[in-house]
mmCIF file of C-alpha atoms in Angstrom:
data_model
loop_
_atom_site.group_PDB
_atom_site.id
_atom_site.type_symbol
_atom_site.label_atom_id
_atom_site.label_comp_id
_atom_site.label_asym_id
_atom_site.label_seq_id
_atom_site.Cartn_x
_atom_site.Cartn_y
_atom_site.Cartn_z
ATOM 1 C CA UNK X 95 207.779 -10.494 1.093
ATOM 2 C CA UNK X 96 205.042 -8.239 2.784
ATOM 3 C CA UNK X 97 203.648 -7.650 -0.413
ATOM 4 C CA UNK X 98 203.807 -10.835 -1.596
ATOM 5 C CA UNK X 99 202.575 -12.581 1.274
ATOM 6 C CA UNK X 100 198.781 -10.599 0.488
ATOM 7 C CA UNK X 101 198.093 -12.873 -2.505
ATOM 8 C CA UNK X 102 197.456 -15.954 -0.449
ATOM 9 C CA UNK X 103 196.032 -13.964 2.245
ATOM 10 C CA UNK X 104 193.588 -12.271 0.001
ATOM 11 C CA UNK X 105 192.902 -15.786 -2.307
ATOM 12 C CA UNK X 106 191.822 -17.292 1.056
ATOM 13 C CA UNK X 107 189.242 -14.368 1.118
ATOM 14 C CA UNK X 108 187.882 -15.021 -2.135
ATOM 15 C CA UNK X 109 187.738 -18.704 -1.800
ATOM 16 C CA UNK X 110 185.386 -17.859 1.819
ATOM 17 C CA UNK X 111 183.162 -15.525 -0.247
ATOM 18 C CA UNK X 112 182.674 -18.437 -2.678
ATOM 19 C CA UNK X 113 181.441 -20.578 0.355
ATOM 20 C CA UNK X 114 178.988 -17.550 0.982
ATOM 21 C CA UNK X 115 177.924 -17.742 -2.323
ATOM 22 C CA UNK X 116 176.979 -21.521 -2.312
ATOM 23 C CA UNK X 117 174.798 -20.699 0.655
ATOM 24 C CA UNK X 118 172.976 -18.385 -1.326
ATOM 25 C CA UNK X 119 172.614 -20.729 -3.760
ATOM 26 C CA UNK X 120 170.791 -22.596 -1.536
ATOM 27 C CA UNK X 121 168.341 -20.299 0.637
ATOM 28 C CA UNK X 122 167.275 -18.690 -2.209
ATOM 29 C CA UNK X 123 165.985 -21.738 -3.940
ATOM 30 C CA UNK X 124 168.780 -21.467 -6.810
ATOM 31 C CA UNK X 125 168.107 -24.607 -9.402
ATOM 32 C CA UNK X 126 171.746 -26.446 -9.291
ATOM 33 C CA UNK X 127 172.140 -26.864 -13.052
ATOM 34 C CA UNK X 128 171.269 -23.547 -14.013
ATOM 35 C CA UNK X 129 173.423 -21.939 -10.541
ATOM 36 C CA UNK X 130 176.749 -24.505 -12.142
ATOM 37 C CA UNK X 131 176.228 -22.709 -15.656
ATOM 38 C CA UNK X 132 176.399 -19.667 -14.346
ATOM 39 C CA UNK X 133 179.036 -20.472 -12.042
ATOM 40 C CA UNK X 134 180.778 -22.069 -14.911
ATOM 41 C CA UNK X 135 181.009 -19.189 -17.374
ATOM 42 C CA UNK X 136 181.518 -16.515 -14.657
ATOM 43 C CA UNK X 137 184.592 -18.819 -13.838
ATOM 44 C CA UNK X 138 185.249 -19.204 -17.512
ATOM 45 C CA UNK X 139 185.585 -15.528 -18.143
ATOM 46 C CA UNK X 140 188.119 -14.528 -15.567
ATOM 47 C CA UNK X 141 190.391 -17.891 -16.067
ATOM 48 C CA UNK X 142 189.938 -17.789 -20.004
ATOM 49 C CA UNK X 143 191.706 -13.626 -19.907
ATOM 50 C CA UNK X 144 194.473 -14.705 -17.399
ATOM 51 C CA UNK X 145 195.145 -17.419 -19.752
ATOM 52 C CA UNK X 146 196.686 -14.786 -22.058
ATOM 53 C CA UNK X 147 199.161 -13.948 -19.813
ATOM 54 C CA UNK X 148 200.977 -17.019 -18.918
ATOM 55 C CA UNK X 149 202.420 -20.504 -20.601
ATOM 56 C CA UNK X 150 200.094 -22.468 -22.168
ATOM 57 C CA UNK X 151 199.588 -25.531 -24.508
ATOM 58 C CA UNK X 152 196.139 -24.243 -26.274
ATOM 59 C CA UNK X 153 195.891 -27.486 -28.099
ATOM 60 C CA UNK X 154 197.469 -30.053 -26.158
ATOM 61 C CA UNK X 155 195.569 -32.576 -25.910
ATOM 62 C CA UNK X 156 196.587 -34.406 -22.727
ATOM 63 C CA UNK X 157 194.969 -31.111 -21.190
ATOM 64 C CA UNK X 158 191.283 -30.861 -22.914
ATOM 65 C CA UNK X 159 191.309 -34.914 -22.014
ATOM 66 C CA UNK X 160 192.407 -33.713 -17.935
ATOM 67 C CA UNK X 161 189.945 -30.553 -18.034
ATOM 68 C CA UNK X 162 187.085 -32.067 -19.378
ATOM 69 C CA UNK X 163 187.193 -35.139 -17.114
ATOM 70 C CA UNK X 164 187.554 -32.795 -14.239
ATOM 71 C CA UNK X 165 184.689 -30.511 -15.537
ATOM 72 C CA UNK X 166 182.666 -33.463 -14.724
ATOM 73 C CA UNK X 167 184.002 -33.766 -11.141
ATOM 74 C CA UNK X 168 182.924 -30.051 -10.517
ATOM 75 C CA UNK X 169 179.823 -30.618 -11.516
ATOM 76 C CA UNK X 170 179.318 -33.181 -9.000
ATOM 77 C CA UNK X 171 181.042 -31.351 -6.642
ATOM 78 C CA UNK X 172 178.711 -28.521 -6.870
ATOM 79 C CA UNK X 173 175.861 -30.916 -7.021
ATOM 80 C CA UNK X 174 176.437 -32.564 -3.573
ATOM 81 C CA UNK X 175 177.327 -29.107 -1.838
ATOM 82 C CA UNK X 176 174.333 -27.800 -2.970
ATOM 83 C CA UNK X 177 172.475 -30.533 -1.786
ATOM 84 C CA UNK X 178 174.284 -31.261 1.633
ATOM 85 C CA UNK X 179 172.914 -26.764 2.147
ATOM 86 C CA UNK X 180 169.792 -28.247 1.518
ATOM 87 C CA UNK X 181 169.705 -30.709 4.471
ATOM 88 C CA UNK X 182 172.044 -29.399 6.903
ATOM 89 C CA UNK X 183 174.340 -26.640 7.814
ATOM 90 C CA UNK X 184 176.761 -24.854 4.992
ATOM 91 C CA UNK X 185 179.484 -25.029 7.820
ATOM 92 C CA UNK X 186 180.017 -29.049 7.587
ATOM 93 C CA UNK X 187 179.590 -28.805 3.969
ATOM 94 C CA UNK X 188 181.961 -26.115 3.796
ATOM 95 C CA UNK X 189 184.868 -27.660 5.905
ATOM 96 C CA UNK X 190 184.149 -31.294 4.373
ATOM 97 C CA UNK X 191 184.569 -29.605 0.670
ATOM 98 C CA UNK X 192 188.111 -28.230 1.418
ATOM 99 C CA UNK X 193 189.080 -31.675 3.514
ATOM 100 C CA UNK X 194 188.711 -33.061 -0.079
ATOM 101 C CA UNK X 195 192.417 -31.920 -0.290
ATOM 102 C CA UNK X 196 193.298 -35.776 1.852
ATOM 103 C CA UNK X 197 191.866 -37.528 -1.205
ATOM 104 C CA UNK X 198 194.929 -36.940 -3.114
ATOM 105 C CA UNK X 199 197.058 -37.079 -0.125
ATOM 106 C CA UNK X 200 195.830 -40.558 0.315
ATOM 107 C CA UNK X 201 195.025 -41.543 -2.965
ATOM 108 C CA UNK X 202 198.851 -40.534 -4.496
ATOM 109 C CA UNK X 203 200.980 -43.231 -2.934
ATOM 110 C CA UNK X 204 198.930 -46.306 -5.047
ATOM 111 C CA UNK X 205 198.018 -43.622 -8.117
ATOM 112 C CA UNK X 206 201.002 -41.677 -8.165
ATOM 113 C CA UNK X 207 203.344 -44.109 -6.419
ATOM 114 C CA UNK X 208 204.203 -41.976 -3.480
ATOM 115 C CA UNK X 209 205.355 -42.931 -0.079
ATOM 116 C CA UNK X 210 203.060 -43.492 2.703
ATOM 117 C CA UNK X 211 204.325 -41.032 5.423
ATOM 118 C CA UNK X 212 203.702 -41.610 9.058
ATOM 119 C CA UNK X 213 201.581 -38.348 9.330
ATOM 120 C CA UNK X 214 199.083 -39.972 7.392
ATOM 121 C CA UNK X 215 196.898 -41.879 10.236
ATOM 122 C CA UNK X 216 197.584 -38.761 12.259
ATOM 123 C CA UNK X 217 195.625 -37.174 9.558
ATOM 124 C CA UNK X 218 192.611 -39.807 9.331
ATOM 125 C CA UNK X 219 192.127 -39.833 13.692
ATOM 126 C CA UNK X 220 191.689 -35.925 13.064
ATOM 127 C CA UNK X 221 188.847 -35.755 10.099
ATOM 128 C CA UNK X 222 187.383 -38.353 12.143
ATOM 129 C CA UNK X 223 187.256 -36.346 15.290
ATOM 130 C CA UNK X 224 186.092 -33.043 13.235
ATOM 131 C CA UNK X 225 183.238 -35.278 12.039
ATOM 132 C CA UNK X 226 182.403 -36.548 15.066
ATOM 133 C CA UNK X 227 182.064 -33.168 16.666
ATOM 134 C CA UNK X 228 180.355 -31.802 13.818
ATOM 135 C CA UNK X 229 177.526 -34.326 14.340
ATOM 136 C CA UNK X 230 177.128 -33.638 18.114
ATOM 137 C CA UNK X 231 177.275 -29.870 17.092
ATOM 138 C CA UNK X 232 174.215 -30.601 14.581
ATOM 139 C CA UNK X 233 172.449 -32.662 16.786
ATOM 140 C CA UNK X 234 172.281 -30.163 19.174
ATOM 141 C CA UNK X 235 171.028 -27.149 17.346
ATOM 142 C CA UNK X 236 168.395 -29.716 15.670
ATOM 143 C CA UNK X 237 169.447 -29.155 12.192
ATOM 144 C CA UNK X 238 169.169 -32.476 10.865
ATOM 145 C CA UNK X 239 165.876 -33.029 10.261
ATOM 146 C CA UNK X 240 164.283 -36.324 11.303
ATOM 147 C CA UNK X 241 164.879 -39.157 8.345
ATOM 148 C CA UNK X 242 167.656 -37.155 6.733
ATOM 149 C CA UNK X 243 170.489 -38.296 8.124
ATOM 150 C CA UNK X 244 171.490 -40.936 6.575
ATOM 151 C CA UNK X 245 171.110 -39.172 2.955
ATOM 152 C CA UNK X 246 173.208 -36.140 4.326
ATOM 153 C CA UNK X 247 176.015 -38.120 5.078
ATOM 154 C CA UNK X 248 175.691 -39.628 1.596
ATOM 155 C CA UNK X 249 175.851 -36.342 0.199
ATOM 156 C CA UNK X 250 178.675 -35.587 2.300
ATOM 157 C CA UNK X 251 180.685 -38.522 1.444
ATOM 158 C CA UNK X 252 179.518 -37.865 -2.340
ATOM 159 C CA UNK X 253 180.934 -33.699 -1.844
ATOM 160 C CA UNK X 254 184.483 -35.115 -0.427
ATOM 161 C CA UNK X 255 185.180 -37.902 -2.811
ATOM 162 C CA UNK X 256 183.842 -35.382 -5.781
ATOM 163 C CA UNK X 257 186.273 -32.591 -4.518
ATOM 164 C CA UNK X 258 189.209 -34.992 -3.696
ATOM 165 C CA UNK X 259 189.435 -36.221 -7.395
ATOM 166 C CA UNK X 260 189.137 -32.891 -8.850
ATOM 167 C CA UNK X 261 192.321 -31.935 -6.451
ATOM 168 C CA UNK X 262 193.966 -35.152 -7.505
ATOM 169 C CA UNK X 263 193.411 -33.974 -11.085
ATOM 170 C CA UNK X 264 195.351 -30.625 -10.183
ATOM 171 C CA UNK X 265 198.161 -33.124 -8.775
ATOM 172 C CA UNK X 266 198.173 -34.662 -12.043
ATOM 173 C CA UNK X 267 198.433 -31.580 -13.859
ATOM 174 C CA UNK X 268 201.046 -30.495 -12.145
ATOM 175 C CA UNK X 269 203.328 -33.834 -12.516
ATOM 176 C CA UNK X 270 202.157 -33.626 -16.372
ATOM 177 C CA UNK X 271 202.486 -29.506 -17.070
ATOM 178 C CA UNK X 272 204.369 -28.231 -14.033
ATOM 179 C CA UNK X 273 203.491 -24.589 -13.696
ATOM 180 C CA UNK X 274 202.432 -24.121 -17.515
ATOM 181 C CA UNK X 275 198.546 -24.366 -18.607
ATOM 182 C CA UNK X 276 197.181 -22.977 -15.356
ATOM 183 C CA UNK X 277 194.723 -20.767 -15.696
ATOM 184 C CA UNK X 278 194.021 -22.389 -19.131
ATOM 185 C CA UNK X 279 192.974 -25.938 -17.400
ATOM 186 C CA UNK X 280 190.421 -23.889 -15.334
ATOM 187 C CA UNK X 281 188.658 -22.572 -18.243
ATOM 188 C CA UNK X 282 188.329 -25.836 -19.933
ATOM 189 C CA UNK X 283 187.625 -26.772 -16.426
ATOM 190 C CA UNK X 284 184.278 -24.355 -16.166
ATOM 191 C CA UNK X 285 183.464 -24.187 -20.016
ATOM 192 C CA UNK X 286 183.346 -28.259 -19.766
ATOM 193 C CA UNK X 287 181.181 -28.338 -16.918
ATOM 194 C CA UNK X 288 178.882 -25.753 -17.911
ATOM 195 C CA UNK X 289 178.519 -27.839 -21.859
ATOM 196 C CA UNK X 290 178.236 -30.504 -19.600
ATOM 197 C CA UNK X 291 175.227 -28.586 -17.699
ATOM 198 C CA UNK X 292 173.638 -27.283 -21.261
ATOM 199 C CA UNK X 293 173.571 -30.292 -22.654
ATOM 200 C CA UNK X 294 171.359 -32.305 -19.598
ATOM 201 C CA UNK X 295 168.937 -29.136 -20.018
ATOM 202 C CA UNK X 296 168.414 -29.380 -23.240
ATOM 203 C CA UNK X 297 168.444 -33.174 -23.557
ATOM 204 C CA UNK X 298 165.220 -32.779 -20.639
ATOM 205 C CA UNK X 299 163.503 -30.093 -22.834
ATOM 206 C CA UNK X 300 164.352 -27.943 -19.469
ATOM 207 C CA UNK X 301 164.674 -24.048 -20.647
ATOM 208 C CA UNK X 302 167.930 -22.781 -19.292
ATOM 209 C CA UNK X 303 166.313 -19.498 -17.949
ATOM 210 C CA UNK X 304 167.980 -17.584 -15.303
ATOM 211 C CA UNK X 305 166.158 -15.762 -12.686
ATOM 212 C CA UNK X 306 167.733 -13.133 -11.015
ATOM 213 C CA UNK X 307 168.689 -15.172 -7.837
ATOM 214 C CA UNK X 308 170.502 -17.530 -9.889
ATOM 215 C CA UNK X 309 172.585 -14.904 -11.836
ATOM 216 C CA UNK X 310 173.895 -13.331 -8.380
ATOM 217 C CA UNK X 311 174.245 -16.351 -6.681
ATOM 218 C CA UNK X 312 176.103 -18.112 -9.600
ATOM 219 C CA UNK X 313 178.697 -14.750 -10.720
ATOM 220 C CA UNK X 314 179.154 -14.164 -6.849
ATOM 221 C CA UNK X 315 180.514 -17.883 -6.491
ATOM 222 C CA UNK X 316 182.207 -18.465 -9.807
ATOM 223 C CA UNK X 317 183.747 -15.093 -9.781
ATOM 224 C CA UNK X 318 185.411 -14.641 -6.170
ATOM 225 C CA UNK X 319 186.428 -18.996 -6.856
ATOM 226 C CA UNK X 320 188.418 -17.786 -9.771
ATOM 227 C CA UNK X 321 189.800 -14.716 -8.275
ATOM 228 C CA UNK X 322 191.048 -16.948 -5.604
ATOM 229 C CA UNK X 323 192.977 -19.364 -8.067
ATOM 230 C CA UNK X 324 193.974 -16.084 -9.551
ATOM 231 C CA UNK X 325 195.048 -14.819 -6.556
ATOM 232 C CA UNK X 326 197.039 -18.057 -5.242
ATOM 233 C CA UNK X 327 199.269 -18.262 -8.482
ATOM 234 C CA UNK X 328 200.309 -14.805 -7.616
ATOM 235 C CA UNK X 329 201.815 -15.731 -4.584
ATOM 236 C CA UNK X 330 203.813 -18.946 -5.556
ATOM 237 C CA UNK X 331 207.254 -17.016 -5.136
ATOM 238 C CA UNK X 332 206.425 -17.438 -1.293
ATOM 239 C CA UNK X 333 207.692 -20.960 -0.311
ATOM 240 C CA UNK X 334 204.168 -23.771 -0.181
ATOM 241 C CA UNK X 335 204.396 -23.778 3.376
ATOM 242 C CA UNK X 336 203.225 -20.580 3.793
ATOM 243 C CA UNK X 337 200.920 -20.345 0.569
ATOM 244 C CA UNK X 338 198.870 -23.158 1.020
ATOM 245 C CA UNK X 339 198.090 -23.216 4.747
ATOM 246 C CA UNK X 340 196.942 -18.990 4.910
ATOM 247 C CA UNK X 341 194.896 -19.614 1.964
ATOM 248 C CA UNK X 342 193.309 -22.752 3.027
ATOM 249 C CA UNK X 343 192.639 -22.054 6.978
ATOM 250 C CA UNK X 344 191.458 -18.205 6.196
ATOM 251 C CA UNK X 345 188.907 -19.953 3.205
ATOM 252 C CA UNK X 346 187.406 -22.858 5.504
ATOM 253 C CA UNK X 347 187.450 -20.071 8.716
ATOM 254 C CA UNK X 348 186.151 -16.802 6.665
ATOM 255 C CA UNK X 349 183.533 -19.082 4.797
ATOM 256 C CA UNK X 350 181.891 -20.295 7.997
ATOM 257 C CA UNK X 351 182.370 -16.916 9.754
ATOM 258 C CA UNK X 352 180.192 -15.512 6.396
ATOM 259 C CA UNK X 353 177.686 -17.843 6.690
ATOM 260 C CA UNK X 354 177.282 -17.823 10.025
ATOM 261 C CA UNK X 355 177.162 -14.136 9.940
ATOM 262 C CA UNK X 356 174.965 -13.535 6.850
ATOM 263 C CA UNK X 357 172.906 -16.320 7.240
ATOM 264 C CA UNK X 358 172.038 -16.677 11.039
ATOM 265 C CA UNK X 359 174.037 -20.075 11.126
ATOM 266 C CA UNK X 360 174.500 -21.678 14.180
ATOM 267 C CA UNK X 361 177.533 -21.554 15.755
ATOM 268 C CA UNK X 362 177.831 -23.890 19.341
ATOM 269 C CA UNK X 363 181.105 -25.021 20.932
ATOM 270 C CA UNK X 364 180.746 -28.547 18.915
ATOM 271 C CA UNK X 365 180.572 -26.743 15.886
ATOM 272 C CA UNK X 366 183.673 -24.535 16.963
ATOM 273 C CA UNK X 367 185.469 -27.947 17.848
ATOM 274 C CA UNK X 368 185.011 -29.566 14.655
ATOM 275 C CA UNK X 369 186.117 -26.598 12.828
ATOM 276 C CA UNK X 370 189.223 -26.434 15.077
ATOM 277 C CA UNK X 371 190.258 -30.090 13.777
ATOM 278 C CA UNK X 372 189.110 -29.498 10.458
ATOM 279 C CA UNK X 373 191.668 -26.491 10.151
ATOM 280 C CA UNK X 374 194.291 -28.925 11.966
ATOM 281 C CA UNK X 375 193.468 -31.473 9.273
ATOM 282 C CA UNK X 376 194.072 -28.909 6.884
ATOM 283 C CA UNK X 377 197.271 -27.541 7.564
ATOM 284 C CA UNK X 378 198.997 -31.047 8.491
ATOM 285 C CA UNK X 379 197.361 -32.441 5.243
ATOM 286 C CA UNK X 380 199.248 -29.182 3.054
ATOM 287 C CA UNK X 381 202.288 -29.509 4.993
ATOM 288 C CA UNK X 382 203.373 -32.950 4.883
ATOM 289 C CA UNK X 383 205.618 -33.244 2.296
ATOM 290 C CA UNK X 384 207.037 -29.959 3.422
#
């Protein structure tokens, strides 16, 4: 148990420096299609060698048809992120990207047909609150500039409905494969999404050259968001309850605490608030059928 109990621990680390690395992305003027190929193949690599080493369907087709539809999702994932960094703080982005989690949690009992629980509105009152306090937070350090509000919460709304179907895709996986096909779904996952990627740059007669900013920014992220799937299958002999809330809270906490701290972000008690009932939101959301 004490040893075990590092893999989620340390998976939660990786996901956070991921968060750092999308902020990079961003301040250093990283183009998003050629930052998601990067990401993509750095992703690719690590998922594609653990691949080797556990159960998996190589040619099952029910799997390329799931990966490749949720290669698209990360692509738009990554897309919105990078724009929400654009036009307001990584911290909102941040916590709204791993809130995407109460898609499926909402989205299960009419796809999935399983039962409302009583949790659930619980659940809604508190992302509503962290948003709410994230906006005063914002409006307060003057980070939304004037006439870009209303297409930051677009991209917002665009980043947590991307996100929640890609995590309703790994529900669906796991109803359809169980524990099998893991790692093997991620790298059809990132080598989907970065074809995906290629093929709009080459269809614009954009050259797919990658500066030196882009390379960093792009291993740094798709290398420590691998690790950290990596990581959190190595610790599934702890029981979920435990697995799923260190990795989650320590990701959405240690990303903001990066950015914050590498990056000069902002950090006011309305800020602190909403990141208070976005790591409420969190835990309740990965505990409730616990």
């Amino acid at each position: 148990m004490p040893l075990t109990i590092l893999f989620p621990l340390l998976s939660g680390l990786a996901f956070a420096g991921a968060g750092l690395g999308y902020k990079m992305a961003e301040r250093r003027n990283c183009r998003t299609p050629v930052f998601i190929l990067v990401f993509a193949l750095a992703g690719g690599i690590c998922s594609g060698i653990r691949a080797f080493f556990e159960a998996t369907g190589w040619l099952d087709p029910r799997l390329w048809v799931l990966g490749m539809a949720m290669g698209l999702l990360f692509d738009l994932a990554i897309y919105f992120i990078m724009q929400a960094n654009r036009l307001g703080p990584a911290s909102a982005s941040w916590t709204v990207l791993n809130l995407g989690l109460l898609v499926p949690v909402f989205a299960s009992p009419f796809i999935l047909d399983e039962p409302v629980k009583g949790l659930d509105s619980f659940i809604v009152l508190i992302f509503v609150l962290m948003l709410l306090m994230f906006s005063r937070g914002m409006k307060d350090t003057g980070e939304i500039r004037k006439g870009t509000g209303i297409k930051y919460i677009l991209m917002l709304a665009g980043l947590f409905l991307a996100q929640g179907c890609f995590l309703l895709g790994n529900k669906i996986k796991h109803l359809v494969f169980s524990d099998t096909n893991t790692a093997w779904l991620a790298f059809i996952v990132y080598f989907s999404g970065g074809a995906a990627v290629l093929l709009y740059l080459l269809a614009t007669r954009k050259r797919p050259d990658i500066t030196g900013n882009e390379l960093k920014a792009g291993v740094i992220t798709g290398g420590f968001n691998s690790l950290g799937i990596i990581l959190l299958l190595g610790g599934m002999g702890l029981p979920s309850a435990i697995v799923f809330p260190v990795s989650a809270v320590i990701a959405l906490a240690g990303g903001i605490v990066l950015t914050s701290a590498v990056y000069g972000e902002r950090l006011n008690k309305w800020k602190l608030a909403g990141m208070v009932f976005g790591l409420a939101a969190l835990i309740l959301a990965v505990t409730r059928d616990l």
